[in-house]
mmCIF file of C-alpha atoms in Angstrom:
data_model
loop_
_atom_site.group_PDB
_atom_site.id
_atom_site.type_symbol
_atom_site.label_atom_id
_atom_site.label_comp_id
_atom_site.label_asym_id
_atom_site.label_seq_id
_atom_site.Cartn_x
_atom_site.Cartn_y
_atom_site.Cartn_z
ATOM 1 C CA UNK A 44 2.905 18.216 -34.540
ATOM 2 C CA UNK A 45 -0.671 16.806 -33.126
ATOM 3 C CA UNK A 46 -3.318 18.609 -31.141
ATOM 4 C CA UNK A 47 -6.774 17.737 -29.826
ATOM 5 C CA UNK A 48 -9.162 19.509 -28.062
ATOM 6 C CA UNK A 49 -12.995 17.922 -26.417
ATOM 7 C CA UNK A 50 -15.660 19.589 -24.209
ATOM 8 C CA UNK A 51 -18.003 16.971 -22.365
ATOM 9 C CA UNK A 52 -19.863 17.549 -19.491
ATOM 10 C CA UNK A 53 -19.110 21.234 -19.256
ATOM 11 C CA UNK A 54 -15.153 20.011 -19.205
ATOM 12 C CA UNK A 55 -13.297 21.553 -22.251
ATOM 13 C CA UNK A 56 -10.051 19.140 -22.475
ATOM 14 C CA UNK A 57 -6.916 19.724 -24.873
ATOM 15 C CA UNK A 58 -3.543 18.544 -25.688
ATOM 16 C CA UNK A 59 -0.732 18.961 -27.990
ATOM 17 C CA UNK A 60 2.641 16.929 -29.415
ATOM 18 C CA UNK A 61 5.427 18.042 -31.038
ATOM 19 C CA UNK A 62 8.459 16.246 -32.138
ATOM 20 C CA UNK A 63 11.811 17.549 -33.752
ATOM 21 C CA UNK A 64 13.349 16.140 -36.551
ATOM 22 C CA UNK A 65 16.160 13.761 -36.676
ATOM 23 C CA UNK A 66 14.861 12.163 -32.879
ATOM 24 C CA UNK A 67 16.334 16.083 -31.341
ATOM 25 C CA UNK A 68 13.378 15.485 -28.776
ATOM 26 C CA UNK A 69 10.123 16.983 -28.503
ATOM 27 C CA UNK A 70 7.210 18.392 -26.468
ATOM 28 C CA UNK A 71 3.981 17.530 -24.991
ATOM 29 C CA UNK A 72 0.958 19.180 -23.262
ATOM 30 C CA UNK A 73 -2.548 18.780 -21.870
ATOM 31 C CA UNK A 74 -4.604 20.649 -20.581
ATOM 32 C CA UNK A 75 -8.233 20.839 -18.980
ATOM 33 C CA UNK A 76 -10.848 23.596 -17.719
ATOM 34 C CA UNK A 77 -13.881 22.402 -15.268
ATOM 35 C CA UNK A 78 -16.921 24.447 -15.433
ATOM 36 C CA UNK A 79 -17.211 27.671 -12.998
ATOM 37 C CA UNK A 80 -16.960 26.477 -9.177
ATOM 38 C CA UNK A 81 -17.717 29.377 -6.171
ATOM 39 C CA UNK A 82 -14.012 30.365 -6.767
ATOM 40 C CA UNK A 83 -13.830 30.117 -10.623
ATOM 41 C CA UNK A 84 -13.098 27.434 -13.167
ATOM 42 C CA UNK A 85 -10.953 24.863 -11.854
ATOM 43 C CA UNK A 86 -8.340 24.168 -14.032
ATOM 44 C CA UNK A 87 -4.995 21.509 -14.418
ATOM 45 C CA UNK A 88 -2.330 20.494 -16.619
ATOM 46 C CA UNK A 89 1.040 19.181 -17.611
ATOM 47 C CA UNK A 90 3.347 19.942 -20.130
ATOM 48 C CA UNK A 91 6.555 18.193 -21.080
ATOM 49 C CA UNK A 92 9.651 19.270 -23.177
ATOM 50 C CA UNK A 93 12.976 17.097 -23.947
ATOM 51 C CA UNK A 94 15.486 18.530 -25.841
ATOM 52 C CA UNK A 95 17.937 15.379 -26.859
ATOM 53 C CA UNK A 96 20.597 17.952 -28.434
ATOM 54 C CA UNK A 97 21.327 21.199 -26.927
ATOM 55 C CA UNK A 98 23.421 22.133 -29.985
ATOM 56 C CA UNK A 99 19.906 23.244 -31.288
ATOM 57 C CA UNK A 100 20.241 26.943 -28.485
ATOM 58 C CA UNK A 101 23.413 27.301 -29.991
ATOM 59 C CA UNK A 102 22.848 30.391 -32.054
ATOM 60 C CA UNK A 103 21.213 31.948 -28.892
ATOM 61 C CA UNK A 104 24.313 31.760 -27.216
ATOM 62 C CA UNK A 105 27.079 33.271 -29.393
ATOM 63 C CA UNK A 106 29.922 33.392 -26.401
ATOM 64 C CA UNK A 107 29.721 29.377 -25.899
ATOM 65 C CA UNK A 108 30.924 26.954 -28.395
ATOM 66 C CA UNK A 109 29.680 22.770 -28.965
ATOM 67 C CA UNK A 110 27.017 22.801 -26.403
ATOM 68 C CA UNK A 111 26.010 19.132 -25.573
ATOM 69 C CA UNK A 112 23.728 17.856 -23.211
ATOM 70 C CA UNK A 113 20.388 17.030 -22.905
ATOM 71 C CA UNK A 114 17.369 19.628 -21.513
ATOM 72 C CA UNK A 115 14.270 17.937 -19.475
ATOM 73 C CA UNK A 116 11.296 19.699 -17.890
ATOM 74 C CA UNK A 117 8.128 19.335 -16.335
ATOM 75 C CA UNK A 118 5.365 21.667 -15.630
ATOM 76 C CA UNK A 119 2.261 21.364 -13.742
ATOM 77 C CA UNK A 120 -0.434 24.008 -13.423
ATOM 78 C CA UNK A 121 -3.485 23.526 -10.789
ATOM 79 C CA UNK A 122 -5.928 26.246 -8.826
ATOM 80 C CA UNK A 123 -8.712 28.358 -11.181
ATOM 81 C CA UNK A 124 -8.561 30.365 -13.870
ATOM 82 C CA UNK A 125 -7.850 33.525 -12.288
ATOM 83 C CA UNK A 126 -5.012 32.153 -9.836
ATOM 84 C CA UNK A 127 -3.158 29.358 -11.314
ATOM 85 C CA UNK A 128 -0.452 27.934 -9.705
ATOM 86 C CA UNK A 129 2.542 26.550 -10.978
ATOM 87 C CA UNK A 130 4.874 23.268 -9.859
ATOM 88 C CA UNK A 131 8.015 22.148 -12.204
ATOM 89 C CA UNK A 132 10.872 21.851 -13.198
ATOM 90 C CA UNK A 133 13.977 22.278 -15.971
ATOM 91 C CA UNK A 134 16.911 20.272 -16.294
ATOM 92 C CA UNK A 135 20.184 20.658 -17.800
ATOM 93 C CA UNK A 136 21.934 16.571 -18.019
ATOM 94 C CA UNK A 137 24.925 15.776 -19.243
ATOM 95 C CA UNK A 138 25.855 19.034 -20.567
ATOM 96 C CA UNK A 139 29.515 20.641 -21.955
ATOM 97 C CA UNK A 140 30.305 23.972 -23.806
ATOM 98 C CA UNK A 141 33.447 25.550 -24.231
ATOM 99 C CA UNK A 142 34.178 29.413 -23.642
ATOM 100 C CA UNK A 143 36.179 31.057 -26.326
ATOM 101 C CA UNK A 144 36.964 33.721 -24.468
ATOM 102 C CA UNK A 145 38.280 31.839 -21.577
ATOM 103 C CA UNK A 146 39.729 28.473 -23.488
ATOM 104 C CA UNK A 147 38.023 26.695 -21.074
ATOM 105 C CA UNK A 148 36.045 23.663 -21.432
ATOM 106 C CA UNK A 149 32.916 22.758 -19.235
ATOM 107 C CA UNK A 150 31.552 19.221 -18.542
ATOM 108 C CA UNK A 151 29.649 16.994 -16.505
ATOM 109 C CA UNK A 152 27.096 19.615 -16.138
ATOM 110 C CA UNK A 153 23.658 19.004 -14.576
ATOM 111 C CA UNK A 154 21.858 21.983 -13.545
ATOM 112 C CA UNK A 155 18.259 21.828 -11.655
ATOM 113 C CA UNK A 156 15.675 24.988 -11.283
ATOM 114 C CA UNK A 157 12.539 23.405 -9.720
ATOM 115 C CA UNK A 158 9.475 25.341 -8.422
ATOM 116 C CA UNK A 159 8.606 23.046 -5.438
ATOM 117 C CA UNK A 160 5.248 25.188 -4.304
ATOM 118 C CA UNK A 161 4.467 28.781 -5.393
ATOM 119 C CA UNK A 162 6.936 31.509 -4.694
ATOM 120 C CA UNK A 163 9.944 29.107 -4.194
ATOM 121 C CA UNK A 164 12.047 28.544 -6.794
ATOM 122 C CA UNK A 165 15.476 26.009 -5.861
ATOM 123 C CA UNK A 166 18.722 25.993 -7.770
ATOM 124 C CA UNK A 167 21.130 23.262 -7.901
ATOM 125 C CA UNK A 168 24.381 21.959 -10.317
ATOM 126 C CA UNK A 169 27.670 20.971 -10.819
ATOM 127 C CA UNK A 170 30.285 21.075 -13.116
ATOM 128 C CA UNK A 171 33.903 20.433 -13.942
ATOM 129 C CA UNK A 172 36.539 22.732 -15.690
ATOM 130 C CA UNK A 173 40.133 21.330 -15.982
ATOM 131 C CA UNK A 174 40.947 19.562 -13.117
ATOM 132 C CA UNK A 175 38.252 20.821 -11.010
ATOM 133 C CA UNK A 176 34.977 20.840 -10.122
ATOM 134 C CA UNK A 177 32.364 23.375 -8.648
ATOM 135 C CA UNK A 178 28.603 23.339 -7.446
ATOM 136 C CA UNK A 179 26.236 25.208 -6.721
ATOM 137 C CA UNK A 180 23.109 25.561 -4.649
ATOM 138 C CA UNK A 181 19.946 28.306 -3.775
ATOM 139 C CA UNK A 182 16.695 29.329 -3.465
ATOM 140 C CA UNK A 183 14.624 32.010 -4.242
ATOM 141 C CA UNK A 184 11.572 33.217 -2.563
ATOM 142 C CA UNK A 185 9.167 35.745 -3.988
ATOM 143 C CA UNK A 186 5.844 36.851 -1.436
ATOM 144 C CA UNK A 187 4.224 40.288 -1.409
ATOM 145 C CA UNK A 188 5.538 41.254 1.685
ATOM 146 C CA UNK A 189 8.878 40.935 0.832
ATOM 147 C CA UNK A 190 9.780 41.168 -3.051
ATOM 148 C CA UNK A 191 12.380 38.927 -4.337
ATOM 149 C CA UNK A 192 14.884 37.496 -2.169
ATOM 150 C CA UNK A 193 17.624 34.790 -3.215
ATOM 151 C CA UNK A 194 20.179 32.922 -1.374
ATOM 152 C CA UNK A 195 22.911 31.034 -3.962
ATOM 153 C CA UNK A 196 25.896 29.341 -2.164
ATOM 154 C CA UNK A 197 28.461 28.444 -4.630
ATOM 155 C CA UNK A 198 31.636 25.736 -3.728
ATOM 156 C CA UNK A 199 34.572 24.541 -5.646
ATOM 157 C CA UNK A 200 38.054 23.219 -6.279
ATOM 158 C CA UNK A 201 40.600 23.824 -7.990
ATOM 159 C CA UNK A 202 37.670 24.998 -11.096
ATOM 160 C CA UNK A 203 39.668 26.346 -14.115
ATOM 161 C CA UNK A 204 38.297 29.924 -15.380
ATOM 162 C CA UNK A 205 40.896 30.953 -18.083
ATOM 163 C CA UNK A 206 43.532 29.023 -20.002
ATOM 164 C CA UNK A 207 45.348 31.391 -22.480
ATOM 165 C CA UNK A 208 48.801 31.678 -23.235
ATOM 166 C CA UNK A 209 49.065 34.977 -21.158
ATOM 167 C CA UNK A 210 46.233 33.927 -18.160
ATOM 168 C CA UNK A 211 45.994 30.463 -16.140
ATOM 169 C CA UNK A 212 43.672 30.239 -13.201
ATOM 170 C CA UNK A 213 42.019 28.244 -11.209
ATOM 171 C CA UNK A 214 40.195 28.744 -8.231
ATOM 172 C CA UNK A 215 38.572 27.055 -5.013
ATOM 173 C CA UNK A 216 35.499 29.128 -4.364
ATOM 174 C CA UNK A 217 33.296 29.208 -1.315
ATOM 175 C CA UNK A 218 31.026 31.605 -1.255
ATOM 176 C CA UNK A 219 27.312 33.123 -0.036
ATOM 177 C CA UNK A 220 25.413 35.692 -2.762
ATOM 178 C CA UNK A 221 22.080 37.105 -0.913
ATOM 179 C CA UNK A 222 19.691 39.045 -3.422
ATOM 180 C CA UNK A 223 16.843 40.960 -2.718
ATOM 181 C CA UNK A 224 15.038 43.844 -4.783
ATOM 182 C CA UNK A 225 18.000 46.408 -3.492
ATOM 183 C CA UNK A 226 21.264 44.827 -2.644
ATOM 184 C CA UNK A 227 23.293 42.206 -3.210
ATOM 185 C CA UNK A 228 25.931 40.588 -1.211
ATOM 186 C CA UNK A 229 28.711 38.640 -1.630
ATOM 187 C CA UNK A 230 30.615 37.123 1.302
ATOM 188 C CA UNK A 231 33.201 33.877 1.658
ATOM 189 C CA UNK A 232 36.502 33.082 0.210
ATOM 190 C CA UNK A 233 37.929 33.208 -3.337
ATOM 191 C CA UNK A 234 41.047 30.733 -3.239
ATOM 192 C CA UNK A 235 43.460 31.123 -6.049
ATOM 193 C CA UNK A 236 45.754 27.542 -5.604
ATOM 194 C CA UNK A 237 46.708 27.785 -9.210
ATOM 195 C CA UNK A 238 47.570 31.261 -11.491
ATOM 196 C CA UNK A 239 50.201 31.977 -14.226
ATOM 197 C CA UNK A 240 49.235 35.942 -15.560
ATOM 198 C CA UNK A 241 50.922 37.542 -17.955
ATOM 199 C CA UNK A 242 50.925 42.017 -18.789
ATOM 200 C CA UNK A 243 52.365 42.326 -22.432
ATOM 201 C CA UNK A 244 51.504 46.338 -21.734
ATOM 202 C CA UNK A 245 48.753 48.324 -20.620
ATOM 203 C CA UNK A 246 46.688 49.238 -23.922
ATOM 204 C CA UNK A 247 47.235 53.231 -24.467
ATOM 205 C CA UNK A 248 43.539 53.479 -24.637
ATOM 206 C CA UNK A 249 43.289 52.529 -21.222
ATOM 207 C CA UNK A 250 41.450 55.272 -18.870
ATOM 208 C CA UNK A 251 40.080 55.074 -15.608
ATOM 209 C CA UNK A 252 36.563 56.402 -15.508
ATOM 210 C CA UNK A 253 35.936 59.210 -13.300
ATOM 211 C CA UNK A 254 34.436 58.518 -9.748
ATOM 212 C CA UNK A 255 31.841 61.017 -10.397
ATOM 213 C CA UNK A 256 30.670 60.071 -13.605
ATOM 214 C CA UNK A 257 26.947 59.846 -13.919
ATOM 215 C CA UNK A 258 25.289 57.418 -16.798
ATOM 216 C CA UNK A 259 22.404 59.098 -17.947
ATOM 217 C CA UNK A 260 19.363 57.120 -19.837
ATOM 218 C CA UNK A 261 19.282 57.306 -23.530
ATOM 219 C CA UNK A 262 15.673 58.162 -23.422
ATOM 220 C CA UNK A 263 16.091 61.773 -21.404
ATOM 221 C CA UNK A 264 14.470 60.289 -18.302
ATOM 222 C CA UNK A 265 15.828 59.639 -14.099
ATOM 223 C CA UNK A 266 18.949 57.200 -14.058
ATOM 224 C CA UNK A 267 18.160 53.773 -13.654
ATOM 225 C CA UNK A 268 18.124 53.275 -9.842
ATOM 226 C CA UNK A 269 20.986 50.622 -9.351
ATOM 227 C CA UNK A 270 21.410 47.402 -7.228
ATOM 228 C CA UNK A 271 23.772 48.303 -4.741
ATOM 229 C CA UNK A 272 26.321 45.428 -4.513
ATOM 230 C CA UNK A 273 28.527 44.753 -0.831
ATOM 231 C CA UNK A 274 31.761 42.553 -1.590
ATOM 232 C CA UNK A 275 33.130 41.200 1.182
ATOM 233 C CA UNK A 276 35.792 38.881 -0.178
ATOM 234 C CA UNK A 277 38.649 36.842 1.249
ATOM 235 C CA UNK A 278 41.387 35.894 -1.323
ATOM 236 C CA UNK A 279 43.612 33.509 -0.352
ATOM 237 C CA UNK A 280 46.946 32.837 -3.309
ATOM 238 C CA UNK A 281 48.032 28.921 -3.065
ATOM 239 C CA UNK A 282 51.736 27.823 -3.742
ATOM 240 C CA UNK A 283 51.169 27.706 -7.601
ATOM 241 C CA UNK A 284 50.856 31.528 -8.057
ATOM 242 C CA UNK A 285 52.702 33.105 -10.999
ATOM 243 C CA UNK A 286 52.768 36.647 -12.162
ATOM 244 C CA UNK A 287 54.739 38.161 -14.943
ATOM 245 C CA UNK A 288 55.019 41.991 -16.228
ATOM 246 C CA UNK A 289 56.144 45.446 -15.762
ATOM 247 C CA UNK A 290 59.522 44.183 -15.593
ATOM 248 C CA UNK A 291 58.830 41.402 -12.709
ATOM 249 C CA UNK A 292 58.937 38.049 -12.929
ATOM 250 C CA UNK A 293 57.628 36.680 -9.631
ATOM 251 C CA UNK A 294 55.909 34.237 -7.379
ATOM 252 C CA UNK A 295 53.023 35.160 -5.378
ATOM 253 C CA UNK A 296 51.754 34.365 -1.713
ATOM 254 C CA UNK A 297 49.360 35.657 1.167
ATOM 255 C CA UNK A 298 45.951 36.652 1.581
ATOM 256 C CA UNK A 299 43.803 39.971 1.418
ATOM 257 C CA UNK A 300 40.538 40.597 2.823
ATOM 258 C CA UNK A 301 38.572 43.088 0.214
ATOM 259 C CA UNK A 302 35.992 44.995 1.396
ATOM 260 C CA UNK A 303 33.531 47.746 -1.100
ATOM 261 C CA UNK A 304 30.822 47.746 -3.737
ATOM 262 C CA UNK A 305 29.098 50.375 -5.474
ATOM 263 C CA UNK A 306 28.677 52.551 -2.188
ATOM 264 C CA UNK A 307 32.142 52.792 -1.213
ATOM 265 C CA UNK A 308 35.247 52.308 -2.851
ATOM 266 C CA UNK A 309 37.818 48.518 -2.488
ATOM 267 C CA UNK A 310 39.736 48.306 0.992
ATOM 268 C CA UNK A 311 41.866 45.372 1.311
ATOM 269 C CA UNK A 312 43.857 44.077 4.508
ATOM 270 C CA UNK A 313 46.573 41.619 4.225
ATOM 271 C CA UNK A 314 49.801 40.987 2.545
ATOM 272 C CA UNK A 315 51.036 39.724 -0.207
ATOM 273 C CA UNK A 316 54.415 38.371 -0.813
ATOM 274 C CA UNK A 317 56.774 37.865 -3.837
ATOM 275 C CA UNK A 318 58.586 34.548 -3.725
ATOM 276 C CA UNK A 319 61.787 34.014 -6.086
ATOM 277 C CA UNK A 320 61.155 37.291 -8.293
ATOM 278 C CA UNK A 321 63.538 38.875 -10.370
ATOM 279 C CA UNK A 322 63.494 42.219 -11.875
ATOM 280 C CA UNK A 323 64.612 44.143 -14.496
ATOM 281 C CA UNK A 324 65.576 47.726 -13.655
ATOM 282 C CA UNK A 325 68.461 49.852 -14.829
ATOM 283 C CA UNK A 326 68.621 47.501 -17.882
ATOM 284 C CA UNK A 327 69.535 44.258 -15.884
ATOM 285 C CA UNK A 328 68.342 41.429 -14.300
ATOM 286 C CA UNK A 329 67.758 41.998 -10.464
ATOM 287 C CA UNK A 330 67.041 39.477 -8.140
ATOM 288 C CA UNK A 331 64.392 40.259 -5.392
ATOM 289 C CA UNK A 332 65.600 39.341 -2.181
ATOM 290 C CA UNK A 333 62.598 40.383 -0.292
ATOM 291 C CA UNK A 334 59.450 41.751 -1.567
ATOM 292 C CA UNK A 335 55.835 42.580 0.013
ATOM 293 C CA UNK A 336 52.895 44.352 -0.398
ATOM 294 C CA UNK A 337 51.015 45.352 2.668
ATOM 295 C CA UNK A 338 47.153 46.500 2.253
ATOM 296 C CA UNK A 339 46.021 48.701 4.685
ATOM 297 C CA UNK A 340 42.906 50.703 2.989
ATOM 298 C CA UNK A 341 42.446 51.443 -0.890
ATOM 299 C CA UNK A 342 43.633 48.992 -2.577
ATOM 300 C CA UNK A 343 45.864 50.866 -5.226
ATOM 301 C CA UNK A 344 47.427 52.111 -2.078
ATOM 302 C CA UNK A 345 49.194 49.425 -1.296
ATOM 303 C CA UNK A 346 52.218 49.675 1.101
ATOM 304 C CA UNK A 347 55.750 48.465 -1.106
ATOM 305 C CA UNK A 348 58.474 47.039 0.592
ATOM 306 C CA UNK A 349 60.632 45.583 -2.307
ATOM 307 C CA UNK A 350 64.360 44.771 -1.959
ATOM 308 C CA UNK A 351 66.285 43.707 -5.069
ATOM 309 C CA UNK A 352 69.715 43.290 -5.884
ATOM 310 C CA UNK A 353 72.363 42.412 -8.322
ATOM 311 C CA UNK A 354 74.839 40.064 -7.225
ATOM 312 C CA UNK A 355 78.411 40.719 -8.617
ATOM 313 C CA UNK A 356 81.877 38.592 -7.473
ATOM 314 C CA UNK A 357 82.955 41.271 -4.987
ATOM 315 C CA UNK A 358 79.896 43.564 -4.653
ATOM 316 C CA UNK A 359 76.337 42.927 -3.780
ATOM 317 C CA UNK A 360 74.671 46.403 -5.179
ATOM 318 C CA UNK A 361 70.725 46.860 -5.126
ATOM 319 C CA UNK A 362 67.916 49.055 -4.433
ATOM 320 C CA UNK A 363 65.230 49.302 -1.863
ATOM 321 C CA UNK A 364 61.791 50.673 -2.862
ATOM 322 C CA UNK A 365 59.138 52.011 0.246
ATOM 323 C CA UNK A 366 55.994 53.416 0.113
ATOM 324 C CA UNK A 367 52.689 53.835 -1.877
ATOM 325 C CA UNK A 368 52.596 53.584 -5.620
ATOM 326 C CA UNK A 369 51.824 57.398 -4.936
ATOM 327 C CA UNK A 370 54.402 58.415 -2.933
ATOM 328 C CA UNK A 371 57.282 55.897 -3.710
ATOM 329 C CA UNK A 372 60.853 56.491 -1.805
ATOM 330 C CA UNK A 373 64.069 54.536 -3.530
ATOM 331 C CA UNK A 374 67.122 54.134 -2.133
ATOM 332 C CA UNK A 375 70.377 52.886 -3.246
ATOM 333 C CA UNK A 376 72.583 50.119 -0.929
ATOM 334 C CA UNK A 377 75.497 47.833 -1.457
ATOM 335 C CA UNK A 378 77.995 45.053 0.479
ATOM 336 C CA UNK A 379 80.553 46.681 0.936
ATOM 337 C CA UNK A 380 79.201 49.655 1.880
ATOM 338 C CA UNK A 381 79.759 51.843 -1.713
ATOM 339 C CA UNK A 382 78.528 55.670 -2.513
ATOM 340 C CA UNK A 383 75.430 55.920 -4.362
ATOM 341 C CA UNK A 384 77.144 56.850 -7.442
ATOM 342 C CA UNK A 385 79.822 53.538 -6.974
ATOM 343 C CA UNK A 386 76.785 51.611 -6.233
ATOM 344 C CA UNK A 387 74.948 52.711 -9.132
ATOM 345 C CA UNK A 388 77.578 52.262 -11.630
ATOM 346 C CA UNK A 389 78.064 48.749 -10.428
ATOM 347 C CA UNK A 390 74.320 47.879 -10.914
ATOM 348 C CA UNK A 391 74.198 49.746 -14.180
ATOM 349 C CA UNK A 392 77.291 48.140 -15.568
ATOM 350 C CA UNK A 393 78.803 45.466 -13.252
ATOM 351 C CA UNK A 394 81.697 47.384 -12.809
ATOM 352 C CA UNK A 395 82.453 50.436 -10.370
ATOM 353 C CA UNK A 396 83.266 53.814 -11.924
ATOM 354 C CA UNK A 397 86.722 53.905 -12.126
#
């Protein structure tokens, strides 16, 4: 590390250098104060930072593994003393990570924050996961009339967010996030072309929270006001969709427009379809013939419509289920028409009762 500093002719001038071993990069400034002028002491500068290894931020960021990449930025400072203003920039070039969590693997990141003129800050990247790729775009302005306000537009295809053995997805995102000091919302369309999930169980430890529960602050004072958050959310399932537990094994299609946020409970319209299930009820193997769940309002109320049967050399025996996971109605059918007892023996056992 260097530094210097000079005053001549009433101008006090000063700079710094630092570099990191083993070439990791390094960091530069300079800067200068005029003597007082009718609006204060004119000042300027520049300062300069260039990170060759991001591997270096890695114990900041415990959830990411092998970050790579290279970190530029610029920053210039003008005005007086007592109002400076401030023009830059930071870049991310080159960049990969992986996600533990996820088993994913970023790359080809560059990411962009650049403060063009005061109180406008622009975002822009891209990146690639799998066999994808996804960018992103926004701006933020910040004036005294009106707070904070941000605008991010993100847009993708086919970006993986999760290969595990039990969870595979990718998605095609295209979607709007508006920010102010208040709310947040969150419109476009979450495509899903890609998906393999898997339930093992639901952990016993599972509970919902109560819709009336109130976090209080540690510190005995008012809750934290919070940023109220509006979702509204098409999700659209490709061809690729695969979903596996509670005793179904099952394709998935359709599309369901979500509505909510923290004022108002989920609402979804659509339908969703199951495509070559099979499921496993009575202790066998059923095959679903036709299957569909129909949103209408909450969405763990959807509407069930789920035929399945069990196919036998003489007998085609199944059941139909109707309803809301609330207020579910079975019922029993076969070709030939059988009794529900005949038809239950012969999808319990293959073989009718006597």
């Amino acid at each position: 590390a260097s530094g210097k500093a000079t005053f001549i002719e009433g101008r006090l001038k000063s700079s710094a250098r630092v570099a990191l071993a083993n070439n990791a990069g390094g960091a530069s400034a300079e800067f200068a104060v005029a003597e007082a002028g009718p609006d204060g002491y004119p000042i300027d500068g520049r300062a300069d930072v260039r990170i060759n290894d991001a591997s270096v931020f890695a114990v900041f960021m415990p959830s990411i593994d092998d970050p790579l990449g290279r970190i530029e930025g610029m920053l210039n400072v003008a005005g007086v003393a007592d109002a400076p203003e401030f023009v830059g920039e930071i870049r991310v070039v080159d960049g990969s990570f992986s996600v533990r969590q996820t088993g994913i693997d970023v790359t080809d990141l560059d990411l962009r924050i650049a403060q063009s003129q005061p109180g406008q800050v622009q975002l822009s990247g891209s990146a690639r996961s799998g066999d994808g790729d996804i960018a992103i775009d926004g701006i933020t302005r910040v004036s005294q009339e009106t707070g904070v306000r941000s605008e991010i537009r993100l847009h993708g295809t086919n970006f993986e967010l999760a290969r595990l053995p039990d969870w595979q997805i990718a998605v095609s995102p295209s979607l709007t996030a508006i920010f102010d000091n208040y709310v947040a919302t969150i419109v476009g369309e979450l495509a899903i072309p890609t998906a393999d999930i898997t339930f093992r169980e639901i952990p016993e430890t599972a509970q919902k929270a109560s819709s009336d529960a109130v976090v209080h602050r540690s510190d005995g004072g008012e809750p934290a006001r919070r940023r109220r958050i509006d979702l509204h959310l098409r999700t659209a399932l490709g061809d690729d969709v695969q979903f596996t537990g509670f005793g179904l094994t099952t394709g998935l299609e359709g599309a369901v427009q979500l509505r909510g946020g923290t004022h108002a409970p989920f609402t979804g319209q659509g339908r969703l379809g199951l495509v070559g299930g099979r499921y496993e009820a009575y202790g066998q193997e059923l095959e679903i013939e036709r299957g569909s769940l129909i949103f209408t309002g909450p969405l763990d109320e959807p509407f069930l419509d789920i035929r399945a049967i069990r196919r036998l050399p003489d007998v085609i025996a199944g059941i139909q289920l109707t309803g809301t996971p609330s207020r579910l109605h079975s019922d029993l059918f076969s070709d030939p028409e059988l009794g529900d007892a005949e038809t239950l023996s012969y999808l319990l056992t293959g073989r009718p009762l006597s």
